[in-house]
């Protein structure tokens, strides 16, 4: 005989899923696809470019970002705009 603690018990599982009335599955799928594409594009960038984008996204100034990556503020600004244009072009299918 199997001890009580090792016996499997059959329990009726009831799961109650509530979906908000304004939930749009298509929007959610597109959002997930966009995030996956963005992650892919970011992975193809050079380390310095990813660092610039991450620091700017975290609220660092261009001057502080420049110090961290050994570039001038102007170089960071130009590189940032170039990166935005590249990402915009590569992710245009999601507009």
Short mmCIF file of N, CA, C and O in Angstrom, two decimals:
data_model
loop_
_atom_site.label_atom_id
_atom_site.label_comp_id
_atom_site.label_asym_id
_atom_site.label_seq_id
_atom_site.Cartn_x
_atom_site.Cartn_y
_atom_site.Cartn_z
N UNK A 1 0.84 -1.19 0.00
CA UNK A 1 0.00 0.00 0.00
C UNK A 1 0.89 1.25 0.00
O UNK A 1 1.88 1.31 0.69
N UNK A 2 0.50 2.25 -0.79
CA UNK A 2 1.26 3.49 -0.92
C UNK A 2 0.87 4.41 0.23
O UNK A 2 -0.31 4.59 0.53
N UNK A 3 1.88 4.99 0.91
CA UNK A 3 1.56 5.91 2.01
C UNK A 3 0.70 7.08 1.51
O UNK A 3 0.79 7.49 0.35
N UNK A 4 -0.08 7.64 2.37
CA UNK A 4 -1.04 8.69 2.03
C UNK A 4 -0.38 9.90 1.36
O UNK A 4 -0.90 10.43 0.40
N UNK A 5 0.80 10.27 1.84
CA UNK A 5 1.42 11.49 1.28
C UNK A 5 1.88 11.29 -0.16
O UNK A 5 2.16 12.24 -0.87
N UNK A 6 2.04 10.06 -0.62
CA UNK A 6 2.47 9.78 -1.99
C UNK A 6 1.32 9.46 -2.93
O UNK A 6 1.51 9.30 -4.11
N UNK A 7 0.15 9.36 -2.42
CA UNK A 7 -1.00 9.05 -3.27
C UNK A 7 -1.43 10.29 -4.05
O UNK A 7 -1.41 11.40 -3.53
N UNK A 8 -1.79 10.04 -5.25
CA UNK A 8 -2.33 11.14 -6.04
C UNK A 8 -3.81 11.28 -5.73
O UNK A 8 -4.52 10.29 -5.61
N UNK A 9 -4.21 12.46 -5.59
CA UNK A 9 -5.64 12.71 -5.36
C UNK A 9 -6.21 13.36 -6.60
O UNK A 9 -5.55 14.14 -7.28
N UNK A 10 -7.39 13.01 -6.86
CA UNK A 10 -8.07 13.62 -8.01
C UNK A 10 -8.91 14.77 -7.50
O UNK A 10 -9.83 14.57 -6.70
N UNK A 11 -8.55 15.92 -7.96
CA UNK A 11 -9.31 17.10 -7.57
C UNK A 11 -9.83 17.75 -8.84
O UNK A 11 -9.17 17.79 -9.86
N UNK A 12 -10.96 18.24 -8.70
CA UNK A 12 -11.57 18.94 -9.82
C UNK A 12 -11.03 20.37 -9.82
O UNK A 12 -11.23 21.11 -8.86
N UNK A 13 -10.30 20.70 -10.86
CA UNK A 13 -9.72 22.03 -10.93
C UNK A 13 -10.64 22.93 -11.74
O UNK A 13 -11.04 22.60 -12.85
N UNK A 14 -10.93 24.02 -11.16
CA UNK A 14 -11.71 25.01 -11.89
C UNK A 14 -10.88 26.27 -11.98
O UNK A 14 -10.35 26.75 -10.99
N UNK A 15 -10.72 26.75 -13.16
CA UNK A 15 -9.96 27.97 -13.38
C UNK A 15 -10.89 29.01 -13.94
O UNK A 15 -11.61 28.77 -14.90
N UNK A 16 -10.83 30.13 -13.33
CA UNK A 16 -11.69 31.22 -13.76
C UNK A 16 -10.81 32.30 -14.39
O UNK A 16 -10.06 32.97 -13.70
N UNK A 17 -10.87 32.41 -15.69
CA UNK A 17 -10.11 33.44 -16.40
C UNK A 17 -11.05 34.56 -16.77
O UNK A 17 -12.10 34.34 -17.36
N UNK A 18 -10.65 35.74 -16.43
CA UNK A 18 -11.47 36.90 -16.77
C UNK A 18 -10.70 37.77 -17.74
O UNK A 18 -9.58 38.18 -17.46
N UNK A 19 -11.29 38.02 -18.85
CA UNK A 19 -10.68 38.85 -19.87
C UNK A 19 -11.39 40.19 -19.86
O UNK A 19 -12.62 40.24 -19.92
N UNK A 20 -10.63 41.28 -19.78
CA UNK A 20 -11.27 42.60 -19.79
C UNK A 20 -12.07 42.81 -21.06
O UNK A 20 -11.73 42.29 -22.13
N UNK A 21 -13.13 43.57 -20.95
CA UNK A 21 -13.99 43.83 -22.10
C UNK A 21 -13.26 44.52 -23.24
O UNK A 21 -13.58 44.32 -24.40
N UNK A 22 -12.26 45.34 -22.90
CA UNK A 22 -11.55 46.09 -23.94
C UNK A 22 -10.29 45.38 -24.43
O UNK A 22 -9.46 45.96 -25.12
N UNK A 23 -10.13 44.10 -24.12
CA UNK A 23 -8.96 43.32 -24.54
C UNK A 23 -9.00 43.07 -26.04
O UNK A 23 -10.01 42.68 -26.59
N UNK A 24 -7.87 43.33 -26.69
CA UNK A 24 -7.78 43.15 -28.14
C UNK A 24 -6.61 42.21 -28.41
O UNK A 24 -5.44 42.60 -28.32
N UNK A 25 -6.90 40.98 -28.74
CA UNK A 25 -5.88 39.96 -28.95
C UNK A 25 -4.93 40.34 -30.08
O UNK A 25 -3.72 40.19 -29.97
N UNK A 26 -5.48 40.87 -31.16
CA UNK A 26 -4.64 41.26 -32.29
C UNK A 26 -3.61 42.31 -31.89
O UNK A 26 -2.43 42.23 -32.25
N UNK A 27 -4.04 43.31 -31.11
CA UNK A 27 -3.12 44.34 -30.62
C UNK A 27 -2.01 43.74 -29.78
O UNK A 27 -0.85 44.12 -29.89
N UNK A 28 -2.37 42.80 -28.92
CA UNK A 28 -1.38 42.16 -28.05
C UNK A 28 -0.37 41.35 -28.85
O UNK A 28 0.82 41.37 -28.55
N UNK A 29 -0.82 40.66 -29.87
CA UNK A 29 0.08 39.87 -30.71
C UNK A 29 1.03 40.79 -31.46
O UNK A 29 2.24 40.54 -31.53
N UNK A 30 0.51 41.89 -32.01
CA UNK A 30 1.35 42.84 -32.74
C UNK A 30 2.38 43.45 -31.79
O UNK A 30 3.55 43.62 -32.16
N UNK A 31 1.96 43.77 -30.58
CA UNK A 31 2.88 44.32 -29.59
C UNK A 31 4.03 43.36 -29.29
O UNK A 31 5.19 43.75 -29.23
N UNK A 32 3.69 42.09 -29.11
CA UNK A 32 4.71 41.07 -28.83
C UNK A 32 5.65 40.90 -30.02
O UNK A 32 6.86 40.74 -29.84
N UNK A 33 5.10 40.94 -31.24
CA UNK A 33 5.94 40.82 -32.43
C UNK A 33 6.87 42.03 -32.57
O UNK A 33 8.04 41.89 -32.93
N UNK A 34 6.36 43.21 -32.25
CA UNK A 34 7.18 44.42 -32.29
C UNK A 34 8.32 44.32 -31.28
O UNK A 34 9.47 44.63 -31.60
N UNK A 35 8.02 43.89 -30.07
CA UNK A 35 9.07 43.75 -29.06
C UNK A 35 10.12 42.74 -29.48
O UNK A 35 11.32 42.96 -29.28
N UNK A 36 9.70 41.64 -30.06
CA UNK A 36 10.66 40.64 -30.53
C UNK A 36 11.54 41.21 -31.64
O UNK A 36 12.76 41.00 -31.65
N UNK A 37 10.94 41.95 -32.57
CA UNK A 37 11.72 42.56 -33.65
C UNK A 37 12.68 43.62 -33.11
O UNK A 37 13.83 43.71 -33.55
N UNK A 38 12.22 44.40 -32.13
CA UNK A 38 13.08 45.42 -31.52
C UNK A 38 14.26 44.77 -30.81
O UNK A 38 15.40 45.21 -30.96
N UNK A 39 14.01 43.71 -30.07
CA UNK A 39 15.10 43.00 -29.40
C UNK A 39 16.11 42.47 -30.41
O UNK A 39 17.31 42.55 -30.20
N UNK A 40 15.60 41.95 -31.52
CA UNK A 40 16.48 41.44 -32.57
C UNK A 40 17.34 42.57 -33.14
O UNK A 40 18.55 42.41 -33.31
N UNK A 41 16.73 43.70 -33.45
CA UNK A 41 17.48 44.83 -34.01
C UNK A 41 18.50 45.36 -33.02
O UNK A 41 19.62 45.69 -33.40
N UNK A 42 18.13 45.44 -31.75
CA UNK A 42 19.08 45.92 -30.73
C UNK A 42 20.26 44.97 -30.59
O UNK A 42 21.39 45.40 -30.36
N UNK A 43 20.01 43.69 -30.75
CA UNK A 43 21.08 42.69 -30.63
C UNK A 43 22.08 42.82 -31.77
O UNK A 43 23.25 42.43 -31.62
N UNK A 44 21.67 43.37 -32.90
CA UNK A 44 22.58 43.51 -34.04
C UNK A 44 23.45 44.77 -33.94
O UNK A 44 24.40 44.90 -34.70
N UNK A 45 23.14 45.66 -33.01
CA UNK A 45 23.91 46.90 -32.87
C UNK A 45 25.24 46.65 -32.17
O UNK A 45 25.41 45.68 -31.44
N UNK A 46 26.16 47.58 -32.37
CA UNK A 46 27.43 47.53 -31.66
C UNK A 46 27.18 47.83 -30.18
O UNK A 46 26.19 48.49 -29.82
N UNK A 47 28.08 47.38 -29.32
CA UNK A 47 27.94 47.60 -27.88
C UNK A 47 27.79 49.08 -27.54
O UNK A 47 26.96 49.46 -26.71
N UNK A 48 28.59 49.92 -28.17
CA UNK A 48 28.54 51.35 -27.87
C UNK A 48 27.17 51.94 -28.22
O UNK A 48 26.63 52.77 -27.49
N UNK A 49 26.59 51.48 -29.32
CA UNK A 49 25.27 51.97 -29.72
C UNK A 49 24.19 51.52 -28.75
O UNK A 49 23.30 52.30 -28.39
N UNK A 50 24.26 50.27 -28.31
CA UNK A 50 23.29 49.79 -27.30
C UNK A 50 23.45 50.56 -26.00
O UNK A 50 22.46 50.94 -25.37
N UNK A 51 24.68 50.84 -25.62
CA UNK A 51 24.93 51.60 -24.39
C UNK A 51 24.34 53.00 -24.50
O UNK A 51 23.68 53.48 -23.57
N UNK A 52 24.55 53.64 -25.63
CA UNK A 52 24.00 54.99 -25.84
C UNK A 52 22.47 54.95 -25.73
O UNK A 52 21.87 55.76 -25.00
N UNK A 53 21.85 54.02 -26.43
CA UNK A 53 20.38 53.94 -26.38
C UNK A 53 19.87 53.63 -24.98
O UNK A 53 18.87 54.22 -24.54
N UNK A 54 20.53 52.73 -24.28
CA UNK A 54 20.09 52.37 -22.92
C UNK A 54 20.24 53.56 -21.97
O UNK A 54 19.34 53.82 -21.16
N UNK A 55 21.36 54.26 -22.05
CA UNK A 55 21.56 55.40 -21.16
C UNK A 55 20.56 56.52 -21.44
O UNK A 55 20.00 57.11 -20.51
N UNK A 56 20.33 56.80 -22.71
CA UNK A 56 19.35 57.84 -23.07
C UNK A 56 17.96 57.42 -22.59
O UNK A 56 17.21 58.23 -22.03
N UNK A 57 17.62 56.15 -22.79
CA UNK A 57 16.30 55.66 -22.36
C UNK A 57 16.15 55.72 -20.84
O UNK A 57 15.05 55.93 -20.33
N UNK A 58 17.26 55.56 -20.12
CA UNK A 58 17.22 55.63 -18.66
C UNK A 58 17.25 57.06 -18.14
O UNK A 58 17.23 57.29 -16.93
N UNK A 59 17.32 58.03 -19.05
CA UNK A 59 17.24 59.43 -18.65
C UNK A 59 18.57 60.14 -18.52
O UNK A 59 18.62 61.29 -18.08
N UNK A 60 19.66 59.50 -18.91
CA UNK A 60 20.97 60.15 -18.84
C UNK A 60 21.06 61.23 -19.91
O UNK A 60 20.48 61.12 -20.99
N UNK A 61 21.78 62.28 -19.60
CA UNK A 61 21.98 63.34 -20.59
C UNK A 61 22.95 62.87 -21.66
O UNK A 61 23.70 61.90 -21.46
N UNK A 62 22.96 63.58 -22.77
CA UNK A 62 23.90 63.24 -23.83
C UNK A 62 25.34 63.46 -23.36
O UNK A 62 26.24 62.70 -23.72
N UNK A 63 25.55 64.47 -22.53
CA UNK A 63 26.89 64.76 -22.02
C UNK A 63 27.37 63.61 -21.12
O UNK A 63 28.51 63.14 -21.24
N UNK A 64 26.50 63.16 -20.22
CA UNK A 64 26.85 62.05 -19.32
C UNK A 64 27.07 60.76 -20.11
O UNK A 64 27.99 59.99 -19.83
N UNK A 65 26.25 60.56 -21.12
CA UNK A 65 26.40 59.38 -21.97
C UNK A 65 27.73 59.44 -22.71
O UNK A 65 28.45 58.44 -22.81
N UNK A 66 28.06 60.63 -23.21
CA UNK A 66 29.32 60.82 -23.91
C UNK A 66 30.52 60.50 -23.04
O UNK A 66 31.47 59.85 -23.47
N UNK A 67 30.48 60.93 -21.79
CA UNK A 67 31.58 60.62 -20.87
C UNK A 67 31.71 59.12 -20.65
O UNK A 67 32.81 58.59 -20.60
N UNK A 68 30.58 58.44 -20.55
CA UNK A 68 30.59 57.00 -20.29
C UNK A 68 31.15 56.20 -21.46
O UNK A 68 31.75 55.15 -21.27
N UNK A 69 30.95 56.71 -22.68
CA UNK A 69 31.39 55.97 -23.86
C UNK A 69 32.55 56.66 -24.59
O UNK A 69 32.89 56.29 -25.71
N UNK A 70 33.12 57.65 -23.95
CA UNK A 70 34.29 58.39 -24.49
C UNK A 70 34.00 59.07 -25.82
O UNK A 70 34.78 58.99 -26.78
N UNK A 71 32.86 59.73 -25.89
CA UNK A 71 32.49 60.53 -27.06
C UNK A 71 32.05 61.90 -26.60
O UNK A 71 31.65 62.08 -25.44
N UNK A 72 32.05 62.87 -27.51
CA UNK A 72 31.54 64.19 -27.16
C UNK A 72 30.01 64.15 -27.13
O UNK A 72 29.38 63.23 -27.68
N UNK A 73 29.43 65.17 -26.54
CA UNK A 73 27.97 65.27 -26.49
C UNK A 73 27.40 65.34 -27.90
O UNK A 73 26.40 64.71 -28.21
N UNK A 74 28.06 66.08 -28.77
CA UNK A 74 27.61 66.22 -30.16
C UNK A 74 27.66 64.87 -30.89
O UNK A 74 26.75 64.52 -31.64
N UNK A 75 28.72 64.10 -30.66
CA UNK A 75 28.85 62.79 -31.30
C UNK A 75 27.75 61.85 -30.82
O UNK A 75 27.19 61.08 -31.60
N UNK A 76 27.42 61.92 -29.53
CA UNK A 76 26.34 61.10 -28.98
C UNK A 76 25.02 61.50 -29.62
O UNK A 76 24.23 60.65 -30.03
N UNK A 77 24.80 62.81 -29.76
CA UNK A 77 23.57 63.30 -30.37
C UNK A 77 23.44 62.81 -31.80
O UNK A 77 22.37 62.31 -32.21
N UNK A 78 24.50 62.92 -32.56
CA UNK A 78 24.46 62.49 -33.97
C UNK A 78 24.25 60.98 -34.07
O UNK A 78 23.45 60.51 -34.88
N UNK A 79 24.94 60.24 -33.21
CA UNK A 79 24.82 58.78 -33.24
C UNK A 79 23.41 58.35 -32.83
O UNK A 79 22.84 57.42 -33.39
N UNK A 80 22.87 59.03 -31.82
CA UNK A 80 21.51 58.73 -31.34
C UNK A 80 20.49 58.91 -32.47
O UNK A 80 19.66 58.03 -32.70
N UNK A 81 20.58 60.02 -33.17
CA UNK A 81 19.63 60.27 -34.26
C UNK A 81 19.81 59.26 -35.39
O UNK A 81 18.82 58.82 -36.01
N UNK A 82 21.05 58.88 -35.67
CA UNK A 82 21.31 57.85 -36.68
C UNK A 82 20.69 56.52 -36.26
O UNK A 82 20.05 55.83 -37.06
N UNK A 83 20.83 56.17 -34.98
CA UNK A 83 20.26 54.91 -34.47
C UNK A 83 18.74 54.93 -34.53
O UNK A 83 18.12 53.93 -34.90
N UNK A 84 18.15 56.06 -34.16
CA UNK A 84 16.68 56.17 -34.24
C UNK A 84 16.20 55.97 -35.67
O UNK A 84 15.21 55.29 -35.92
N UNK A 85 16.92 56.54 -36.63
CA UNK A 85 16.53 56.40 -38.04
C UNK A 85 16.66 54.94 -38.50
O UNK A 85 15.79 54.44 -39.21
N UNK A 86 17.73 54.29 -38.08
CA UNK A 86 17.92 52.88 -38.44
C UNK A 86 16.80 52.02 -37.87
O UNK A 86 16.20 51.20 -38.57
N UNK A 87 16.50 52.21 -36.58
CA UNK A 87 15.44 51.42 -35.95
C UNK A 87 14.08 51.71 -36.58
O UNK A 87 13.29 50.80 -36.81
N UNK A 88 13.84 52.97 -36.87
CA UNK A 88 12.57 53.34 -37.50
C UNK A 88 12.42 52.66 -38.85
O UNK A 88 11.36 52.12 -39.19
N UNK A 89 13.50 52.65 -39.64
CA UNK A 89 13.47 52.01 -40.96
C UNK A 89 13.26 50.51 -40.84
O UNK A 89 12.44 49.93 -41.56
N UNK A 90 13.95 49.87 -39.91
CA UNK A 90 13.87 48.41 -39.79
C UNK A 90 12.55 47.95 -39.16
O UNK A 90 12.16 46.79 -39.33
N UNK A 91 11.89 48.84 -38.43
CA UNK A 91 10.65 48.46 -37.75
C UNK A 91 9.43 49.14 -38.37
O UNK A 91 8.37 49.18 -37.75
N UNK A 92 9.56 49.61 -39.61
CA UNK A 92 8.46 50.34 -40.23
C UNK A 92 7.22 49.50 -40.46
O UNK A 92 6.12 50.02 -40.58
N UNK A 93 7.35 48.20 -40.51
CA UNK A 93 6.19 47.31 -40.70
C UNK A 93 5.23 47.37 -39.53
O UNK A 93 4.08 46.93 -39.63
N UNK A 94 5.68 47.90 -38.40
CA UNK A 94 4.85 47.93 -37.20
C UNK A 94 4.17 49.27 -36.98
O UNK A 94 3.58 49.50 -35.95
N UNK A 95 4.24 50.15 -37.93
CA UNK A 95 3.62 51.48 -37.78
C UNK A 95 2.16 51.41 -38.12
O UNK A 95 1.63 50.69 -38.81
#
